């Protein structure tokens, strides 16, 4: 059969499909499926296998645990008046690597911080390799906010607390201070650091890579505020004692001084003033001498204020009748190549006369006739040479040498207050035994819930007789007349003791003292006044320390609403 060809051209058939096409398609599909499989596998590994590690790495870069500062406990006086409180402050810090180098922004930052631009640039340069530096510590929230309102990158805040002392220099040595991190450094702030500090808390926060807070997530542990401390101090009496002490130190151009006032019924310290002092709220130009609480830390030879205590041992011995008379003529005596002197020849003196005239001869003759070391034994029972155990940092024990192979001159010296050393607090504590029917009360810087039991150290009858004898030393005709308090009966003893230095006793340098009890009919307070190195013609205890005692005790009795006591005669 023939096929018709149109136009003279024969038609062509299409070429058959190449066998390679199916292989190429399968290969591409396999590659795509393999890639998807690897991707899925990687996703599974990241979300299942490596999830804990990656989550930890991410949290390490964004989640932070920040401390929550604990509020330091308040210190108050016995009536609840604040003596030390903590106020919120803001510390500004920076990441030097994030602070812009723009001079305009840096100038604004420097002015807001109260700094010179050159100083700020130098600090940023010094810490350039670090991620943290302080800009200003403990600013008020308002001052810190003015800096933060500039919105300068790399500048952040940190909330803290700062200690403030409302009474300022009046209670400085007793309370002590905290450092910039709110940690106690001196005084009661140091002694009760762990009790006052509390326990900081913790919170979990989310921050960006520059350390800026994004969101608070949760509180891990609440901050536990510090405990509150209630002192035995009466702020009213403290102000008054400090004012009178400061005036006396200035009047006599003295090196310093101390006033210690104790409750005769409880042993609580109602006032403890020191000079020189300092302002704990502003320590610029601080005099290092003002840091010491001299009333507890410093010791000195007490001199004649020890005579009533030695007299108690003499009266307890039973070797002398109460009306004994001692011949102190000619006003001096030689013992072991030492000469003991009175100011003048007082002749024949009874016990009251020996204390009133402050006769070294009379005391020495009585003590040297004792069979046993009764005087140092009583001194030891009264707390001399031992710690007062107030818990105050650096409290002194004083010195009371053991009576081993003592010479007669050493025995005699003890009776008129030489050869031992004591602090003003120890001396006041010893006098509580006379005021409290022969029972010594341990001194306390904290308010007590109830009076503690006293330690019997002096016979009750002897303590009563001695109080009356000491009252005879504070009369209009005696050297202690300036210690008298209008409307109240006072018992006490003056003291004037030479100061010691590296080479022995210092020429023309003295300490003036007065230790007393009031009112005699019902003792309420025991007070010790010590003025260190008064200059001028007046340096005797009766002329320098006794007037301070009169003003301090008179004001205290009125503030405590103690009624005038009845006259004994």
C-alpha positions as a printed Julia matrix, in Angstrom:
569×3 Matrix{Float64}:
  0.0    0.0     0.0
  1.45   3.29   -0.99
  1.58   6.37    1.27
  0.79   9.73   -0.1
  3.38  12.34    0.39
  2.18  15.91    0.5
  4.39  18.7    -0.71
  7.1   16.23   -1.48
  8.33  15.97    2.18
  8.28  12.78    4.26
  7.1   13.16    8.02
  9.71  12.41   10.94
  9.0   10.42   14.15
  9.99  11.96   17.65
 13.16  10.57   19.22
 12.76   8.09   22.1
 13.32   9.31   25.83
 16.87   8.93   27.12
 17.25   6.32   29.92
 19.35   8.84   32.19
 16.3   11.04   33.01
 14.83   8.74   35.69
 18.2    8.26   37.45
 18.84  12.01   37.78
 15.41  12.58   39.31
 15.89   9.84   41.86
 19.3   11.2    42.84
 17.95  14.72   43.44
 15.07  13.38   45.46
 17.43  11.34   47.61
 19.6   14.41   48.3
 16.58  16.45   49.31
 15.3   13.71   51.59
 18.74  13.27   53.15
 19.0   17.0    53.83
 15.57  17.0    55.42
 16.55  14.0    57.51
 19.72  15.69   58.74
 17.8   18.85   59.55
 15.16  16.96   61.45
 17.84  14.99   63.25
 19.65  18.18   64.23
 16.43  19.68   65.48
 15.77  16.57   67.54
 19.3   16.7    68.99
 19.01  20.39   69.86
 15.55  20.06   71.42
 15.98  16.72   73.14
 19.61  15.71   73.59
 21.35  19.09   73.94
 18.41  20.98   75.44
 19.67  21.03   79.09
 23.13  22.25   78.03
 21.81  24.91   75.66
 19.18  26.02   78.13
 21.89  26.42   80.76
 24.06  28.42   78.38
 21.18  30.68   77.51
 20.2   31.17   81.13
 23.8   31.94   82.01
 23.69  34.84   79.58
 20.27  36.19   80.52
 19.2   34.86   83.93
 20.87  36.34   87.0
 20.57  35.81   90.75
 20.69  39.22   92.42
 20.99  39.78   96.17
 18.19  41.48   98.07
 19.86  43.67  100.73
 18.76  43.05  104.31
 17.65  45.98  106.41
 20.11  46.42  109.29
 18.44  46.38  112.7
 17.85  49.63  114.53
 19.69  50.56  117.72
 17.58  52.53  120.17
 17.9   53.91  123.69
 16.02  52.49  126.65
 12.97  54.62  125.81
 12.8   53.58  122.15
 14.48  56.69  120.74
 16.51  55.75  117.63
 20.28  55.96  117.95
 21.25  54.15  114.72
 18.96  53.56  111.73
 19.42  52.37  108.15
 18.12  54.44  105.24
 17.77  53.3   101.59
 20.43  54.6    99.22
 21.46  53.92   95.63
 24.91  53.01   94.37
 25.67  53.79   90.74
 27.99  51.52   88.78
 29.07  51.25   85.18
 30.36  48.82   82.59
 33.27  50.85   81.19
 33.11  48.93   77.9
 29.55  50.14   77.3
 29.93  53.77   78.32
 29.97  55.82   75.09
 33.05  57.85   74.22
 30.88  60.77   73.15
 32.38  63.78   75.02
 28.97  65.43   75.45
 27.46  62.4    77.18
 30.52  61.94   79.36
 30.44  65.61   80.35
 26.77  65.29   81.31
 27.56  62.18   83.35
 30.5   63.82   85.11
 28.46  66.88   86.07
 25.56  64.77   87.35
 28.01  62.77   89.5
 29.74  65.89   90.78
 33.04  64.9    89.18
 35.53  66.54   86.88
 35.43  65.21   83.31
 39.15  64.39   83.4
 38.68  62.34   86.57
 35.8   60.4    85.03
 37.76  59.73   81.85
 40.76  58.57   83.86
 38.66  56.13   85.89
 36.95  54.73   82.82
 40.33  54.27   81.2
 41.73  52.53   84.27
 38.85  50.03   84.33
 38.54  49.74   80.53
 39.35  46.03   80.54
 36.7   45.22   83.17
 32.94  45.07   83.08
 32.28  46.69   86.49
 33.29  49.83   88.31
 31.66  52.01   90.96
 30.68  55.5    89.94
 29.23  56.77   93.23
 28.42  54.91   96.42
 25.38  55.53   98.59
 23.63  58.4    96.84
 20.17  59.5    97.84
 17.5   57.99   95.57
 16.73  61.47   94.19
 20.35  62.22   93.32
 20.81  58.8    91.73
 17.67  59.19   89.64
 18.95  62.47   88.17
 21.95  60.55   86.85
 19.86  57.64   85.56
 17.49  60.04   83.78
 20.34  60.92   81.42
 19.91  57.37   79.98
 23.59  56.99   79.28
 24.43  53.44   78.15
 26.48  51.37   80.57
 25.3   53.15   83.77
 23.25  51.11   86.25
 21.92  51.24   89.82
 22.24  49.02   92.86
 19.97  49.42   95.9
 21.68  49.45   99.31
 21.28  50.77  102.84
 23.32  53.4   104.68
 23.65  53.79  108.46
 22.58  57.08  110.0
 23.18  58.19  113.6
 20.65  60.78  114.81
 22.66  61.64  117.94
 25.86  62.24  115.96
 28.97  62.77  118.08
 27.07  62.37  121.36
 27.0   58.55  121.13
 29.74  58.01  118.55
 32.21  55.9   120.54
 29.55  53.75  122.15
 27.68  52.87  118.96
 30.68  52.74  116.64
 30.23  52.85  112.86
 29.65  50.66  109.81
 31.68  50.79  106.61
 30.4   51.56  103.14
 29.15  47.97  102.84
 27.08  48.37  106.05
 29.34  46.08  108.08
 30.11  47.06  111.68
 33.65  48.32  112.26
 33.67  49.78  115.77
 31.73  49.75  119.02
 28.4   48.0   119.4
 27.96  47.95  115.62
 30.92  45.57  115.53
 30.06  43.65  118.71
 26.55  42.8   117.45
 27.33  42.65  113.72
 25.74  39.26  113.09
 22.65  40.09  115.11
 22.12  43.5   113.51
 23.03  42.59  109.92
 20.24  40.11  109.21
 20.41  37.81  106.19
 20.3   39.05  102.57
 17.72  37.51  100.23
 17.98  36.41   96.59
 15.86  37.02   93.5
 16.02  35.65   89.97
 15.94  38.27   87.23
 16.18  38.41   83.45
 18.79  40.76   82.0
 19.89  41.61   78.5
 23.41  41.15   77.22
 24.39  44.56   78.56
 23.31  43.63   82.06
 20.18  45.76   82.06
 17.22  44.46   83.99
 14.45  43.17   81.73
 12.12  41.49   84.2
 11.91  40.22   87.77
 11.14  36.52   87.59
 10.87  35.26   91.16
 12.07  35.73   94.72
 14.22  32.78   95.7
 14.65  33.82   99.34
 13.19  36.74  101.21
 15.64  39.04  102.98
 15.57  38.64  106.76
 15.96  42.01  108.52
 18.46  42.34  111.34
 17.48  42.27  115.0
 16.82  45.46  116.92
 19.08  46.39  119.83
 17.78  48.3   122.85
 20.52  49.92  124.89
 20.49  50.84  128.56
 21.4   54.4   127.57
 18.89  57.17  128.22
 19.34  59.59  125.34
 18.3   62.57  127.47
 20.97  61.82  130.07
 23.5   61.07  127.35
 23.0   64.47  125.7
 23.24  66.25  129.02
 26.37  64.36  130.15
 28.09  64.96  126.82
 27.26  68.67  126.86
 28.67  69.18  130.36
 31.76  67.08  129.66
 32.54  68.94  126.44
 32.18  72.29  128.18
 34.5   71.22  131.02
 37.17  69.9   128.63
 37.09  73.2   126.73
 37.09  75.3   129.93
 40.19  73.6   131.3
 41.93  73.06  127.94
 42.08  69.36  128.76
 43.11  66.5   126.5
 39.76  64.78  126.98
 37.43  63.27  129.51
 34.85  60.66  130.41
 31.5   60.54  132.19
 29.94  57.19  133.15
 26.54  57.07  134.85
 25.09  53.77  136.1
 21.77  52.81  137.6
 22.52  51.94  141.23
 19.7   49.39  141.29
 20.34  47.46  138.07
 23.89  48.16  136.9
 22.6   49.52  133.57
 24.74  52.24  132.01
 22.47  55.28  131.65
 25.07  57.56  130.06
 28.6   57.12  128.71
 30.14  60.28  127.24
 33.63  60.7   125.8
 35.78  63.58  124.69
 37.19  64.07  122.1
 34.5   62.76  119.79
 33.59  62.8   116.09
 30.55  62.94  113.82
 29.89  59.4   112.51
 27.66  60.81  109.76
 30.53  62.84  108.3
 33.98  61.41  108.95
 35.94  63.95  106.94
 38.83  65.27  109.02
 38.28  62.59  111.66
 40.52  62.83  114.74
 41.65  59.23  115.42
 41.65  59.93  119.17
 37.88  60.35  119.0
 37.34  56.75  117.88
 38.2   55.19  121.25
 35.54  54.64  123.86
 37.83  55.76  126.66
 35.3   54.84  129.34
 35.76  51.14  128.56
 39.0   50.82  126.61
 41.42  53.18  128.41
 42.81  52.51  131.87
 44.53  54.75  134.4
 45.72  54.77  137.99
 42.59  55.87  139.88
 44.22  57.55  142.86
 42.16  58.69  145.85
 38.78  57.58  144.47
 39.88  54.09  145.59
 40.12  55.14  149.25
 36.44  54.46  150.08
 36.83  50.92  148.67
 40.01  50.31  150.67
 38.21  51.77  153.72
 35.51  49.12  153.25
 38.13  46.37  153.6
 39.56  48.09  156.69
 36.11  48.38  158.3
 35.26  44.75  157.45
 38.48  43.46  159.02
 37.13  44.0   162.55
 40.61  45.09  163.7
 39.59  48.69  164.27
 36.66  50.24  166.13
 34.43  52.58  164.14
 35.63  55.53  166.23
 39.32  54.77  165.69
 41.59  57.82  165.44
 44.83  57.81  163.45
 47.68  60.25  164.05
 48.88  61.39  160.63
 51.56  63.75  161.98
 53.89  65.08  160.69
 52.18  64.66  157.32
 54.74  62.31  155.82
 56.26  58.88  156.43
 59.07  56.74  155.01
 58.35  53.18  153.86
 60.9   51.08  151.96
 62.92  54.18  151.0
 59.76  55.82  149.62
 58.21  58.91  151.12
 54.42  59.09  151.38
 52.98  62.57  151.88
 49.77  64.39  152.6
 49.21  67.91  151.3
 49.8   69.13  154.85
 49.89  67.82  158.41
 46.28  66.93  159.33
 47.11  65.61  162.77
 44.64  63.17  164.35
 41.84  61.94  162.03
 38.96  59.51  162.38
 37.73  57.38  159.46
 35.49  60.13  158.09
 38.31  62.64  158.47
 40.74  60.4   156.58
 38.37  60.29  153.6
 37.43  63.96  153.84
 41.06  65.11  153.96
 42.09  62.33  151.56
 44.98  61.42  153.82
 47.5   59.03  152.29
 49.18  58.7   155.68
 45.96  57.7   157.42
 45.12  55.07  154.81
 48.65  53.67  154.78
 48.86  53.3   158.55
 45.55  51.45  158.72
 46.34  49.1   155.83
 49.79  48.24  157.12
 48.26  46.98  160.37
 46.0   44.49  158.6
 46.95  40.85  159.04
 45.87  39.66  155.6
 45.8   41.14  152.05
 42.19  42.24  152.57
 42.4   45.3   150.34
 43.54  43.56  147.11
 41.14  40.71  147.87
 38.22  43.16  148.03
 39.45  44.96  144.92
 39.35  41.66  143.08
 35.82  40.91  144.26
 34.8   44.38  143.09
 35.91  43.49  139.54
 39.29  45.17  139.25
 41.79  43.31  137.09
 38.94  41.43  135.4
 36.84  41.91  132.29
 33.61  43.89  132.79
 32.03  41.38  130.35
 29.93  43.95  128.56
 30.83  42.44  125.17
 32.23  45.77  123.98
 35.19  45.3   121.59
 38.52  46.02  123.23
 37.21  46.42  126.76
 40.09  46.58  129.23
 40.56  44.41  132.27
 42.9   46.84  133.99
 45.66  45.51  136.2
 45.67  44.32  139.8
 48.98  42.63  140.62
 48.86  39.39  142.58
 49.96  39.84  146.21
 53.13  37.77  145.93
 56.12  39.1   147.88
 54.76  42.61  147.88
 56.66  45.25  149.79
 55.08  47.38  152.52
 55.17  50.41  150.22
 53.17  48.51  147.59
 50.56  47.56  150.2
 50.3   51.17  151.23
 50.1   52.47  147.64
 47.12  50.23  146.9
 45.14  51.88  149.7
 45.34  55.29  148.05
 44.85  54.15  144.47
 48.35  53.63  143.06
 49.88  50.38  141.81
 46.76  49.29  139.89
 44.88  50.47  136.84
 41.2   50.57  136.0
 38.72  51.9   133.46
 36.04  54.42  134.34
 33.38  51.74  133.81
 35.08  49.34  136.23
 35.3   52.11  138.82
 31.61  52.94  138.5
 30.73  49.25  138.73
 32.71  48.93  141.97
 30.87  51.89  143.5
 27.53  50.13  142.9
 28.46  47.82  145.77
 28.44  50.79  148.16
 25.19  52.13  146.72
 23.42  48.74  146.56
 23.73  47.52  150.18
 27.07  45.83  149.58
 26.08  43.94  146.42
 28.05  44.65  143.26
 26.09  44.84  140.02
 27.74  43.9   136.72
 27.62  46.78  134.22
 25.25  46.34  131.28
 25.12  48.31  128.03
 21.79  46.7   127.12
 18.43  47.39  128.7
 17.63  44.62  131.15
 14.14  43.1   131.48
 14.56  42.96  135.25
 17.24  43.83  137.82
 19.94  41.15  138.0
 20.94  39.55  141.29
 23.81  41.4   142.88
 27.02  39.77  144.06
 27.58  40.32  147.8
 31.09  41.71  148.16
 30.85  44.14  151.11
 29.13  43.58  154.43
 25.71  45.28  154.34
 26.26  47.24  157.54
 29.71  48.34  156.37
 28.27  49.58  153.07
 25.65  51.66  154.91
 28.22  53.14  157.31
 30.62  53.86  154.48
 27.92  55.69  152.51
 27.32  58.01  155.46
 31.04  58.56  155.92
 31.4   59.42  152.23
 28.54  61.9   152.56
 30.57  63.81  155.13
 33.19  64.36  152.43
 30.68  66.29  150.31
 29.75  69.21  152.54
 29.98  73.01  152.2
 33.26  73.08  154.17
 35.08  70.25  152.33
 37.18  70.09  149.2
 34.4   68.2   147.42
 31.78  70.89  148.09
 31.48  71.63  144.36
 29.98  68.17  143.9
 26.93  69.04  146.02
 23.54  68.92  144.29
 20.84  71.31  145.57
 18.01  69.36  147.15
 19.84  66.02  147.21
 22.33  64.31  149.49
 25.53  63.22  147.76
 28.27  60.8   148.81
 31.52  60.73  146.89
 35.25  61.04  146.7
 37.6   63.27  144.74
 40.81  62.1   143.13
 43.84  63.77  141.57
 46.34  61.37  140.07
 49.58  61.92  138.2
 49.68  60.74  134.58
 52.15  58.12  133.5
 54.21  58.09  130.32
 56.91  55.97  128.73
 59.49  57.12  131.27
 57.27  57.06  134.37
 55.19  59.83  135.84
 54.82  62.92  133.66
 55.72  66.24  135.22
 52.75  68.59  135.78
 50.25  66.28  134.09
 47.25  65.02  136.05
 43.88  63.35  135.8
 41.06  64.88  137.82
 38.39  62.49  139.1
 35.2   62.37  141.1
 33.16  59.25  141.87
 29.87  59.64  143.68
 26.43  58.32  144.59
 23.1   60.14  144.82
 20.74  60.48  146.53
 22.16  59.04  149.73
 18.78  58.24  151.33
 17.83  55.95  148.4
 20.72  55.65  145.9
 19.61  55.82  142.27
 22.71  56.64  140.25
 26.46  56.13  140.46
 28.55  58.55  138.41
 32.27  58.74  137.61
 33.83  61.83  136.02
 37.41  61.89  134.71
 39.05  64.92  133.07
 42.33  64.1   131.34
 45.2   66.57  131.83
 43.42  69.83  132.68
 45.78  72.76  132.16
 46.12  75.8   134.36
 46.21  76.25  138.1
 43.03  74.21  138.71
 43.7   70.52  138.25
 42.43  68.98  141.5
 39.47  66.64  141.3
 37.42  68.84  143.63
 37.9   71.86  141.37
 37.65  70.24  137.91
 35.67  66.98  138.05
 33.35  67.67  140.99
 31.45  70.56  139.31
 30.79  68.34  136.28
 29.41  65.67  138.62
 27.12  68.22  140.28
 25.65  69.49  137.03
 25.29  66.05  135.44
 23.78  64.34  138.48
 21.5   67.27  139.33
 20.04  67.29  135.82
 19.77  63.49  135.78
 17.86  63.28  139.06
 15.38  65.86  137.85
 14.97  64.17  134.46
 14.39  60.83  136.21
 11.82  62.52  138.43
 13.63  61.53  141.62
 12.15  63.49  144.54
 14.56  65.43  146.77
 15.68  63.15  149.58
 15.26  63.8   153.28
 18.1   65.31  155.21
 19.72  63.05  157.78
 20.46  65.96  160.08
